[in-house]
């Protein structure tokens, strides 16, 4: 462990002499008194903002944690970090900054904690990139840490149906296909997001909060709590107490973030029908934790884990329904009981997963069908399939729940940006049997690997979800479902085969065979590759240009270090 990662608390205890006087003078100005200088300093990384409903309630959680940390004998110090609202930036050029924000969040937390020599950190986050960004930083620094999730939003309601933000995107497609009126579209928009919290289905934020709970880096049961319920603030206080104990006992993130922890997270993501983005983010966190994890490991675990939860986007229920049915602890106990969860993995509490789950039942309660029994799963195997072939030699990620057919062969409809594609879908020029290709939207090419929720929702809204395929080197929102394949690697911007597809070429997507194939000869593919000319970078200056120069392939997590 480097000096920057070692315990600041111990170093302050042995540092004597007048050289500490300026440091003390500065700390007195922010409220330190004589007895406070020997207390552990705990950073409280607060992603509060009014940019998005996901983060609007975080300040109260941070303040509750601060009170509890002081009561536990710590010296908490709040600092801020950024957020980007994926839902607000979706379908615009602003979405290029979403995945970039994961790195900015990680870098900012690492910078503040290491610059100020903090002894531990409690991170409070809500929107999609807050969670993996925090975990990347936590793994890098390896100081005692805990993550506090801001909580999910409650569902909106219209005409007796639950709504989420994805309902609004799909309503655009329905309106464009003349299936609903302008008045009905407006009604969906007005009712989809009723209040604070992250998007309510098993989309990326709720998926990643569940993964962090499964890894043992947050409190049991905390990942599916509603942002506006009192138990969420109580959980923040409990997290503060647990962190104080971890500081005293020197329980470090890299003691917890082992290979077993990542396998537990993947198993839970499969069981709950989580977002494709979990693949990208878990690979990136594992990279920071120096844990060997590959994209192929997801496929191995998928084969052993059924989908147990009937959750949106392809299912019927939202995260608050899952919480009432027993939440992630119940899912974990079922996985443990059937031998697909590592019960000996350590958690931030100092207990193992098995110890924490000791009093949790291993069967779902009667009278609900949010969580299915092991003997009657929603799907017999996990829903995130890793596809390979001549179109994706490094791999691609398909979400195969909520579709009637797991394969499609059809003519390629090729677009070099999301906007070009969306115009064609909304104009009704994408038809049954087409395989849509959206390229130059990868980590380098976008840059930023935008999510394609607008095109996929428009396809669903037009009634073509089972009849049209879509592949992209970009990403998908956790709210996406249908015959869609993302994270195609190598990406178009580095000369991957997706850059070589021509309009009308025949493409096969086959999730059962885990294949993504362009039907041309190897010789023709090589000739096209030889003639391919790299595009001029879309950005020459600023954060997007810097990101494009640094970022790696999506097949290894799109990391920048």
Coordinates of C-alpha atoms in Angstrom, one line a residue:
X1 CA 0.0 0.0 0.0
X2 CA 1.3 3.4 -0.9
X3 CA 1.9 6.2 1.6
X4 CA -1.0 8.1 0.1
X5 CA -3.3 5.1 0.8
X6 CA -2.0 4.4 4.4
X7 CA -3.8 5.5 7.5
X8 CA -3.7 9.2 8.0
X9 CA -4.9 8.8 11.6
X10 CA -1.8 6.8 12.6
X11 CA 0.5 9.2 10.8
X12 CA -1.0 12.2 12.6
X13 CA -0.6 10.5 16.0
X14 CA 3.2 10.0 15.5
X15 CA 3.8 13.4 13.9
X16 CA 5.2 15.8 16.5
X17 CA 6.6 19.3 16.5
X18 CA 5.8 22.7 15.2
X19 CA 5.4 21.6 11.5
X20 CA 1.8 20.7 12.4
X21 CA 0.9 24.2 13.6
X22 CA -0.3 25.6 10.2
X23 CA -2.4 22.5 9.7
X24 CA -4.1 22.9 13.1
X25 CA -4.6 26.6 12.5
X26 CA -6.6 25.9 9.3
X27 CA -8.6 23.2 10.9
X28 CA -9.5 25.4 13.9
X29 CA -11.1 27.8 11.4
X30 CA -13.6 25.0 10.3
X31 CA -14.5 24.1 13.9
X32 CA -11.7 21.9 15.3
X33 CA -11.0 22.3 19.0
X34 CA -8.1 21.0 21.1
X35 CA -9.5 17.5 21.7
X36 CA -10.4 17.0 18.0
X37 CA -7.0 16.7 16.5
X38 CA -6.5 13.2 17.7
X39 CA -9.9 12.0 16.2
X40 CA -10.1 10.3 12.8
X41 CA -11.1 12.7 10.1
X42 CA -13.9 11.2 7.9
X43 CA -14.7 12.6 4.5
X44 CA -18.4 12.8 3.7
X45 CA -18.5 12.9 -0.1
X46 CA -21.9 14.5 -0.9
X47 CA -23.3 14.3 -4.4
X48 CA -26.3 16.5 -3.5
X49 CA -27.6 18.7 -6.3
X50 CA -30.9 20.0 -7.6
X51 CA -29.9 18.9 -11.1
X52 CA -31.8 15.6 -10.8
X53 CA -34.4 14.1 -8.6
X54 CA -32.0 11.3 -7.9
X55 CA -29.8 13.6 -5.8
X56 CA -32.1 16.2 -4.5
X57 CA -32.5 14.4 -1.2
X58 CA -28.9 13.6 -0.5
X59 CA -28.0 16.6 1.6
X60 CA -30.3 15.4 4.4
X61 CA -28.6 12.0 4.4
X62 CA -25.2 13.6 4.5
X63 CA -26.1 15.8 7.4
X64 CA -27.6 12.8 9.3
X65 CA -24.4 10.9 8.8
X66 CA -22.3 13.9 10.0
X67 CA -24.3 14.0 13.3
X68 CA -23.8 10.3 13.8
X69 CA -20.1 10.4 13.0
X70 CA -19.5 13.1 15.5
X71 CA -21.4 11.0 18.1
X72 CA -19.2 8.1 17.3
X73 CA -16.0 10.1 18.1
X74 CA -15.1 11.0 14.5
X75 CA -14.5 14.4 12.8
X76 CA -16.6 14.4 9.7
X77 CA -15.8 16.9 6.9
X78 CA -18.2 17.4 4.0
X79 CA -17.1 18.0 0.5
X80 CA -19.0 17.9 -2.8
X81 CA -18.8 16.0 -6.0
X82 CA -20.7 16.3 -9.3
X83 CA -23.6 14.4 -10.9
X84 CA -25.0 14.2 -14.3
X85 CA -28.7 13.3 -14.8
X86 CA -28.8 10.6 -17.5
X87 CA -32.6 11.0 -17.8
X88 CA -32.4 14.7 -18.5
X89 CA -29.4 14.5 -20.9
X90 CA -30.7 11.4 -22.7
X91 CA -31.0 11.7 -26.5
X92 CA -28.9 14.9 -26.5
X93 CA -25.2 15.8 -26.9
X94 CA -25.1 16.2 -23.2
X95 CA -25.3 12.5 -22.8
X96 CA -21.7 12.3 -23.9
X97 CA -20.7 13.5 -20.5
X98 CA -22.6 10.8 -18.5
X99 CA -20.0 8.0 -18.5
X100 CA -17.3 10.7 -18.3
X101 CA -18.8 11.8 -15.1
X102 CA -18.0 8.4 -13.5
X103 CA -14.3 9.2 -13.9
X104 CA -14.7 12.8 -12.7
X105 CA -16.6 11.6 -9.6
X106 CA -13.9 9.0 -8.8
X107 CA -11.1 11.4 -9.4
X108 CA -12.7 14.1 -7.2
X109 CA -13.3 11.8 -4.3
X110 CA -9.8 10.4 -4.5
X111 CA -8.3 13.9 -4.8
X112 CA -10.2 15.4 -1.8
X113 CA -9.6 12.4 0.5
X114 CA -5.9 12.0 -0.3
X115 CA -5.1 15.7 -0.4
X116 CA -6.6 16.2 3.0
X117 CA -5.3 12.9 4.4
X118 CA -8.7 11.6 5.5
X119 CA -8.9 8.4 7.6
X120 CA -12.1 7.2 6.0
X121 CA -14.9 8.2 3.7
X122 CA -18.7 7.9 3.6
X123 CA -20.1 8.6 0.1
X124 CA -23.7 9.7 -0.4
X125 CA -24.8 9.2 -4.0
X126 CA -27.9 8.7 -6.1
X127 CA -27.8 8.9 -9.9
X128 CA -26.3 6.2 -12.1
X129 CA -22.6 7.2 -12.2
X130 CA -22.4 8.3 -8.5
X131 CA -22.3 4.7 -7.4
X132 CA -19.6 3.2 -9.7
X133 CA -17.6 6.5 -9.5
X134 CA -17.6 6.2 -5.7
X135 CA -16.6 2.6 -5.7
X136 CA -13.8 3.2 -8.1
X137 CA -12.4 5.9 -5.8
X138 CA -13.0 3.7 -2.7
X139 CA -11.0 0.9 -4.3
X140 CA -8.2 3.2 -5.4
X141 CA -7.7 4.8 -2.0
X142 CA -8.3 1.7 0.2
X143 CA -9.2 3.7 3.3
X144 CA -12.2 2.5 5.4
X145 CA -15.3 3.4 3.4
X146 CA -19.1 2.9 3.1
X147 CA -21.6 3.9 0.4
X148 CA -24.9 5.4 1.3
X149 CA -27.5 5.2 -1.6
X150 CA -29.9 8.1 -1.9
X151 CA -32.8 5.8 -2.5
X152 CA -35.2 5.0 -5.3
X153 CA -38.2 7.1 -6.3
X154 CA -41.7 5.9 -5.9
X155 CA -43.6 5.0 -9.0
X156 CA -45.9 7.5 -10.8
X157 CA -49.4 6.5 -11.5
X158 CA -51.8 6.9 -14.5
X159 CA -55.0 5.1 -15.2
X160 CA -54.2 2.4 -12.7
X161 CA -50.7 1.7 -14.0
X162 CA -47.3 2.3 -12.4
X163 CA -45.1 4.7 -14.4
X164 CA -41.3 5.4 -14.5
X165 CA -39.1 7.7 -16.6
X166 CA -39.0 4.9 -19.2
X167 CA -42.7 5.3 -19.6
X168 CA -42.1 8.8 -20.9
X169 CA -39.5 7.7 -23.5
X170 CA -41.8 4.9 -24.7
X171 CA -44.7 7.3 -24.9
X172 CA -42.8 9.3 -27.4
X173 CA -42.5 6.3 -29.7
X174 CA -46.2 5.5 -29.2
X175 CA -47.1 9.0 -30.1
X176 CA -44.9 9.0 -33.2
X177 CA -46.5 5.7 -34.3
X178 CA -50.0 7.4 -33.8
X179 CA -50.9 4.9 -31.0
X180 CA -51.6 7.6 -28.4
X181 CA -52.8 11.2 -28.5
X182 CA -50.8 14.4 -27.6
X183 CA -53.0 14.6 -24.5
X184 CA -52.1 11.1 -23.4
X185 CA -48.4 11.8 -24.1
X186 CA -48.6 14.9 -21.9
X187 CA -50.4 13.0 -19.1
X188 CA -47.5 10.4 -19.0
X189 CA -44.9 13.2 -18.9
X190 CA -46.8 14.9 -16.0
X191 CA -47.1 11.7 -13.9
X192 CA -43.9 9.6 -14.6
X193 CA -41.6 11.1 -11.9
X194 CA -43.5 12.0 -8.7
X195 CA -40.6 13.0 -6.4
X196 CA -37.1 12.5 -5.1
X197 CA -35.1 9.4 -5.8
X198 CA -33.4 7.5 -8.6
X199 CA -35.4 6.0 -11.4
X200 CA -37.8 3.5 -10.0
X201 CA -37.4 0.3 -12.1
X202 CA -34.4 -2.0 -12.0
X203 CA -32.5 0.5 -14.0
X204 CA -28.8 1.3 -13.6
X205 CA -28.9 3.2 -10.3
X206 CA -31.0 0.6 -8.5
X207 CA -28.9 -2.2 -10.2
X208 CA -25.6 -0.7 -9.0
X209 CA -26.9 0.0 -5.5
X210 CA -28.0 -3.7 -5.3
X211 CA -24.6 -4.8 -6.5
X212 CA -22.8 -2.7 -3.9
X213 CA -25.0 -4.2 -1.2
X214 CA -24.2 -7.6 -2.5
X215 CA -20.5 -6.8 -2.3
X216 CA -20.8 -5.8 1.3
X217 CA -20.0 -2.1 0.9
X218 CA -23.3 -0.8 2.0
X219 CA -26.0 -1.6 4.6
X220 CA -28.1 -4.7 4.2
X221 CA -31.6 -3.8 2.8
X222 CA -30.5 -0.2 2.0
X223 CA -30.4 -0.5 -1.8
X224 CA -34.1 -0.6 -2.5
X225 CA -35.4 1.9 0.1
X226 CA -37.4 4.8 -1.1
X227 CA -35.6 8.1 -1.0
X228 CA -38.5 9.8 0.8
X229 CA -39.0 7.3 3.5
X230 CA -37.7 7.7 7.0
X231 CA -35.8 4.4 7.0
X232 CA -33.4 5.9 4.4
X233 CA -32.1 8.5 6.8
X234 CA -31.9 5.9 9.6
X235 CA -29.8 3.8 7.2
X236 CA -27.4 6.7 6.7
X237 CA -26.9 7.0 10.5
X238 CA -26.4 3.3 10.7
X239 CA -23.8 3.5 7.9
X240 CA -21.9 6.2 9.9
X241 CA -21.7 3.9 12.9
X242 CA -20.5 1.0 10.8
X243 CA -17.8 3.2 9.2
X244 CA -16.6 4.5 12.6
X245 CA -16.2 0.8 13.7
X246 CA -14.4 0.0 10.4
X247 CA -11.9 2.9 11.0
X248 CA -11.2 1.6 14.5
X249 CA -10.8 -2.0 13.4
X250 CA -9.0 -1.1 10.1
X251 CA -11.5 -2.9 7.9
X252 CA -10.4 -1.8 4.4
X253 CA -12.2 -1.9 1.1
X254 CA -9.7 -4.2 -0.5
X255 CA -10.4 -6.7 2.3
X256 CA -14.0 -6.7 1.1
X257 CA -13.7 -6.2 -2.7
X258 CA -12.4 -9.6 -3.5
X259 CA -13.1 -11.9 -6.4
X260 CA -15.8 -13.5 -4.3
X261 CA -17.5 -10.1 -3.7
X262 CA -17.6 -9.4 -7.5
X263 CA -19.0 -12.9 -8.2
X264 CA -21.7 -12.2 -5.6
X265 CA -22.5 -8.9 -7.2
X266 CA -22.8 -10.5 -10.7
X267 CA -25.1 -13.2 -9.3
X268 CA -27.4 -10.7 -7.7
X269 CA -27.5 -8.6 -10.9
X270 CA -28.5 -11.6 -12.9
X271 CA -31.2 -12.7 -10.3
X272 CA -32.8 -9.2 -10.3
X273 CA -32.7 -8.7 -14.0
X274 CA -30.4 -5.7 -13.7
X275 CA -28.9 -3.2 -16.2
X276 CA -26.4 -4.0 -18.9
X277 CA -24.3 -1.1 -17.4
X278 CA -23.5 -3.4 -14.5
X279 CA -21.1 -5.2 -16.8
X280 CA -19.2 -2.0 -17.6
X281 CA -19.1 -0.7 -14.1
X282 CA -18.2 -3.9 -12.3
X283 CA -15.3 -4.4 -14.7
X284 CA -14.1 -0.9 -13.9
X285 CA -14.4 -1.3 -10.1
X286 CA -12.6 -4.6 -10.3
X287 CA -9.8 -2.9 -12.3
X288 CA -9.4 -0.3 -9.5
X289 CA -9.5 -3.1 -6.8
X290 CA -6.8 -5.1 -8.8
X291 CA -9.2 -8.0 -9.0
X292 CA -8.9 -10.1 -12.2
X293 CA -12.4 -10.0 -13.7
X294 CA -13.2 -10.4 -17.4
X295 CA -16.3 -9.9 -19.5
X296 CA -16.5 -13.7 -20.0
X297 CA -17.0 -14.2 -16.2
X298 CA -20.5 -12.7 -16.5
X299 CA -21.4 -15.5 -19.0
X300 CA -20.2 -18.2 -16.6
X301 CA -22.3 -16.9 -13.8
X302 CA -25.3 -16.3 -16.0
X303 CA -25.5 -20.0 -16.7
X304 CA -25.9 -20.8 -13.0
X305 CA -28.3 -18.0 -11.9
X306 CA -32.0 -17.7 -12.8
X307 CA -33.8 -14.5 -13.1
X308 CA -36.0 -14.5 -9.9
X309 CA -37.5 -10.9 -9.9
X310 CA -40.2 -9.6 -12.2
X311 CA -39.0 -6.0 -12.4
X312 CA -39.2 -3.2 -14.9
X313 CA -38.2 -2.4 -17.6
X314 CA -39.3 -5.7 -19.1
X315 CA -41.2 -6.9 -16.0
X316 CA -44.1 -5.5 -14.0
X317 CA -42.8 -4.2 -10.8
X318 CA -40.5 -1.4 -9.4
X319 CA -37.8 -1.3 -6.8
X320 CA -40.2 -0.3 -3.9
X321 CA -42.2 -3.5 -4.7
X322 CA -39.0 -5.5 -4.4
X323 CA -38.2 -3.8 -1.1
X324 CA -41.6 -4.8 0.4
X325 CA -41.2 -8.4 -0.8
X326 CA -37.9 -8.8 1.0
X327 CA -35.4 -6.8 -1.0
X328 CA -31.9 -7.8 -1.9
X329 CA -31.2 -9.7 1.4
X330 CA -34.0 -12.2 0.4
X331 CA -32.6 -12.6 -3.1
X332 CA -29.1 -13.1 -1.6
X333 CA -30.3 -15.7 0.9
X334 CA -32.0 -17.6 -2.0
X335 CA -28.7 -17.5 -3.9
X336 CA -26.8 -18.6 -0.9
X337 CA -29.1 -21.5 -0.2
X338 CA -28.6 -22.8 -3.7
X339 CA -24.8 -22.5 -3.7
X340 CA -24.3 -19.6 -6.0
X341 CA -23.3 -16.9 -3.5
X342 CA -20.1 -16.9 -1.4
X343 CA -21.3 -16.8 2.2
X344 CA -17.7 -16.3 3.6
X345 CA -17.2 -12.9 1.8
X346 CA -16.5 -10.1 4.3
X347 CA -18.7 -7.0 4.6
X348 CA -18.0 -3.5 5.9
X349 CA -19.7 -4.5 9.2
X350 CA -16.9 -7.0 9.9
X351 CA -19.4 -9.8 9.5
X352 CA -19.5 -12.2 6.6
X353 CA -22.4 -12.4 4.2
X354 CA -23.6 -15.6 5.7
X355 CA -23.6 -14.1 9.2
X356 CA -25.6 -11.0 8.0
X357 CA -28.1 -13.2 6.3
X358 CA -28.6 -15.6 9.2
X359 CA -32.1 -14.5 10.0
X360 CA -33.3 -13.8 6.5
X361 CA -35.7 -16.4 5.0
X362 CA -34.5 -18.4 2.0
X363 CA -38.0 -18.6 0.4
X364 CA -40.1 -15.6 -0.9
X365 CA -43.2 -14.8 1.0
X366 CA -46.6 -16.0 -0.2
X367 CA -49.1 -13.6 -1.6
X368 CA -46.6 -11.7 -3.9
X369 CA -45.0 -12.5 -7.2
X370 CA -42.3 -9.9 -7.3
X371 CA -39.7 -12.5 -6.2
X372 CA -40.3 -15.9 -7.7
X373 CA -39.4 -19.2 -6.0
X374 CA -36.2 -20.9 -7.1
X375 CA -38.3 -23.7 -8.6
X376 CA -40.3 -21.3 -10.7
X377 CA -38.1 -18.5 -11.9
X378 CA -39.0 -15.8 -14.4
X379 CA -36.2 -17.2 -16.7
X380 CA -34.0 -20.3 -16.0
X381 CA -30.8 -18.4 -16.7
X382 CA -29.5 -14.9 -16.3
X383 CA -30.5 -12.2 -18.7
X384 CA -27.2 -10.5 -19.6
X385 CA -25.6 -12.5 -22.3
X386 CA -22.1 -11.9 -23.7
X387 CA -22.0 -12.2 -27.4
X388 CA -19.0 -12.6 -29.6
X389 CA -18.4 -13.1 -33.3
X390 CA -16.7 -11.3 -36.3
X391 CA -18.7 -8.2 -35.3
X392 CA -17.5 -8.2 -31.7
X393 CA -14.3 -10.1 -31.2
X394 CA -13.8 -8.6 -27.7
X395 CA -17.5 -9.1 -26.9
X396 CA -20.8 -7.3 -26.6
X397 CA -23.6 -7.3 -24.1
X398 CA -27.2 -8.3 -24.8
X399 CA -30.2 -8.1 -22.4
X400 CA -32.4 -11.0 -23.4
X401 CA -35.4 -10.7 -21.0
X402 CA -38.7 -9.4 -22.2
X403 CA -38.4 -10.6 -25.8
X404 CA -40.2 -13.4 -27.6
X405 CA -37.4 -14.3 -29.9
X406 CA -33.7 -14.5 -29.0
X407 CA -32.4 -14.4 -32.6
X408 CA -32.8 -12.2 -35.7
X409 CA -31.2 -12.1 -39.1
X410 CA -31.9 -9.1 -41.3
X411 CA -30.5 -6.3 -43.4
X412 CA -28.3 -3.7 -41.7
X413 CA -29.6 -0.1 -41.4
X414 CA -26.5 1.8 -40.7
X415 CA -26.2 5.1 -38.8
X416 CA -23.1 7.0 -37.6
X417 CA -24.9 8.7 -34.7
X418 CA -27.9 8.3 -32.4
X419 CA -29.6 11.3 -33.8
X420 CA -29.6 10.0 -37.4
X421 CA -31.1 6.7 -36.3
X422 CA -33.8 8.3 -34.1
X423 CA -35.0 10.5 -37.0
X424 CA -35.5 7.4 -39.2
X425 CA -37.4 5.5 -36.4
X426 CA -39.7 8.4 -35.7
X427 CA -40.4 8.9 -39.4
X428 CA -41.5 5.2 -39.7
X429 CA -38.6 4.2 -42.0
X430 CA -37.4 1.4 -39.8
X431 CA -39.4 -1.7 -40.5
X432 CA -39.9 -5.3 -39.2
X433 CA -36.8 -7.4 -39.8
X434 CA -34.3 -4.6 -39.9
X435 CA -31.1 -4.8 -37.8
X436 CA -30.2 -1.2 -36.8
X437 CA -26.5 -0.3 -36.4
X438 CA -25.6 2.8 -34.4
X439 CA -21.9 3.3 -34.4
X440 CA -19.2 5.9 -33.6
X441 CA -20.9 6.2 -30.2
X442 CA -18.4 4.1 -28.2
X443 CA -16.1 5.4 -25.4
X444 CA -13.6 7.0 -27.8
X445 CA -15.9 7.6 -30.8
X446 CA -18.8 9.3 -29.1
X447 CA -16.9 10.2 -27.1
X448 CA -18.5 9.0 -23.9
X449 CA -20.5 6.0 -25.0
X450 CA -24.0 7.5 -24.9
X451 CA -27.0 5.4 -23.9
X452 CA -29.4 4.7 -26.7
X453 CA -32.7 4.8 -24.7
X454 CA -34.4 7.2 -27.1
X455 CA -34.0 5.0 -30.1
X456 CA -34.8 1.8 -28.3
X457 CA -37.8 3.3 -26.5
X458 CA -39.0 4.6 -29.9
X459 CA -38.8 1.1 -31.3
X460 CA -40.7 -0.3 -28.4
X461 CA -43.3 2.4 -28.6
X462 CA -43.7 1.8 -32.3
X463 CA -44.6 -1.9 -31.5
X464 CA -41.4 -3.2 -33.1
X465 CA -39.6 -4.5 -30.0
X466 CA -39.7 -8.1 -31.0
X467 CA -39.3 -7.4 -34.7
X468 CA -36.2 -5.1 -35.0
X469 CA -32.7 -5.8 -33.8
X470 CA -30.3 -3.0 -32.8
X471 CA -26.5 -3.1 -32.2
X472 CA -24.3 -0.3 -31.1
X473 CA -20.8 0.4 -29.7
X474 CA -22.6 2.7 -27.3
X475 CA -24.5 1.8 -24.2
X476 CA -28.1 1.2 -23.2
X477 CA -30.0 2.7 -20.4
X478 CA -31.0 0.3 -17.6
X479 CA -34.5 1.1 -18.8
X480 CA -33.8 -0.6 -22.2
X481 CA -35.1 -3.9 -23.3
X482 CA -35.8 -5.6 -26.6
X483 CA -33.5 -7.3 -29.2
X484 CA -30.6 -5.0 -28.5
X485 CA -26.9 -5.5 -28.2
X486 CA -24.5 -2.9 -26.8
X487 CA -20.9 -2.4 -25.8
X488 CA -19.8 -3.8 -29.2
X489 CA -16.0 -4.0 -29.0
X490 CA -13.7 -3.1 -30.6
X491 CA -15.7 0.1 -31.3
X492 CA -16.0 1.8 -34.6
X493 CA -13.6 4.6 -33.8
X494 CA -10.7 2.2 -33.5
X495 CA -11.5 0.3 -36.6
X496 CA -13.7 -2.4 -35.1
X497 CA -15.8 -4.5 -37.5
X498 CA -18.9 -2.4 -36.6
X499 CA -17.2 0.4 -38.6
X500 CA -17.1 -1.8 -41.7
X501 CA -20.8 -2.7 -41.9
X502 CA -22.5 -1.3 -45.0
X503 CA -26.2 -0.6 -45.6
X504 CA -28.0 -3.8 -46.5
X505 CA -25.4 -6.2 -45.2
X506 CA -26.9 -9.2 -43.5
X507 CA -26.4 -9.4 -39.7
X508 CA -27.4 -12.2 -37.3
X509 CA -28.0 -11.6 -33.6
X510 CA -28.3 -14.9 -31.8
X511 CA -28.5 -14.7 -28.0
X512 CA -28.8 -18.4 -27.5
X513 CA -25.6 -19.1 -29.5
X514 CA -24.1 -15.9 -28.0
X515 CA -23.2 -14.8 -31.5
X516 CA -23.0 -11.5 -33.3
X517 CA -22.2 -12.1 -37.0
X518 CA -21.8 -10.0 -40.1
X519 CA -22.4 -12.2 -43.2
X520 CA -19.5 -11.4 -45.4
X521 CA -16.3 -13.3 -46.1
X522 CA -13.1 -12.9 -44.1
X523 CA -11.5 -11.6 -47.2
X524 CA -14.1 -9.0 -47.8
X525 CA -13.9 -7.9 -44.1
X526 CA -10.1 -7.6 -44.4
X527 CA -10.5 -5.5 -47.6
X528 CA -12.9 -3.1 -45.9
X529 CA -10.6 -2.8 -42.9
X530 CA -7.7 -2.0 -45.2
X531 CA -9.7 0.8 -46.8
X532 CA -11.1 2.2 -43.6
X533 CA -10.0 5.7 -42.6
X534 CA -10.2 6.8 -39.0
X535 CA -12.6 9.6 -38.5
X536 CA -11.5 13.1 -37.3
X537 CA -12.0 13.3 -33.6
X538 CA -15.3 15.1 -32.8
X539 CA -13.7 17.1 -30.0
X540 CA -10.2 18.5 -29.9
X541 CA -10.2 20.3 -26.5
X542 CA -11.8 20.0 -23.1
X543 CA -12.9 17.1 -21.0
X544 CA -14.4 15.0 -23.9
X545 CA -11.2 15.3 -25.9
X546 CA -9.1 14.3 -22.9
X547 CA -11.5 11.4 -22.1
X548 CA -11.3 10.1 -25.7
X549 CA -7.5 10.1 -25.5
X550 CA -7.4 8.1 -22.3
X551 CA -10.3 5.7 -22.3
X552 CA -10.0 2.0 -22.9
X553 CA -12.3 -0.5 -24.6
X554 CA -15.7 -1.1 -23.1
X555 CA -14.7 -4.8 -22.9
X556 CA -12.4 -3.9 -19.9
X557 CA -14.8 -1.3 -18.3
X558 CA -13.9 1.9 -20.3
X559 CA -11.4 2.8 -17.6
X560 CA -9.0 5.8 -18.0
X561 CA -6.1 4.8 -15.8

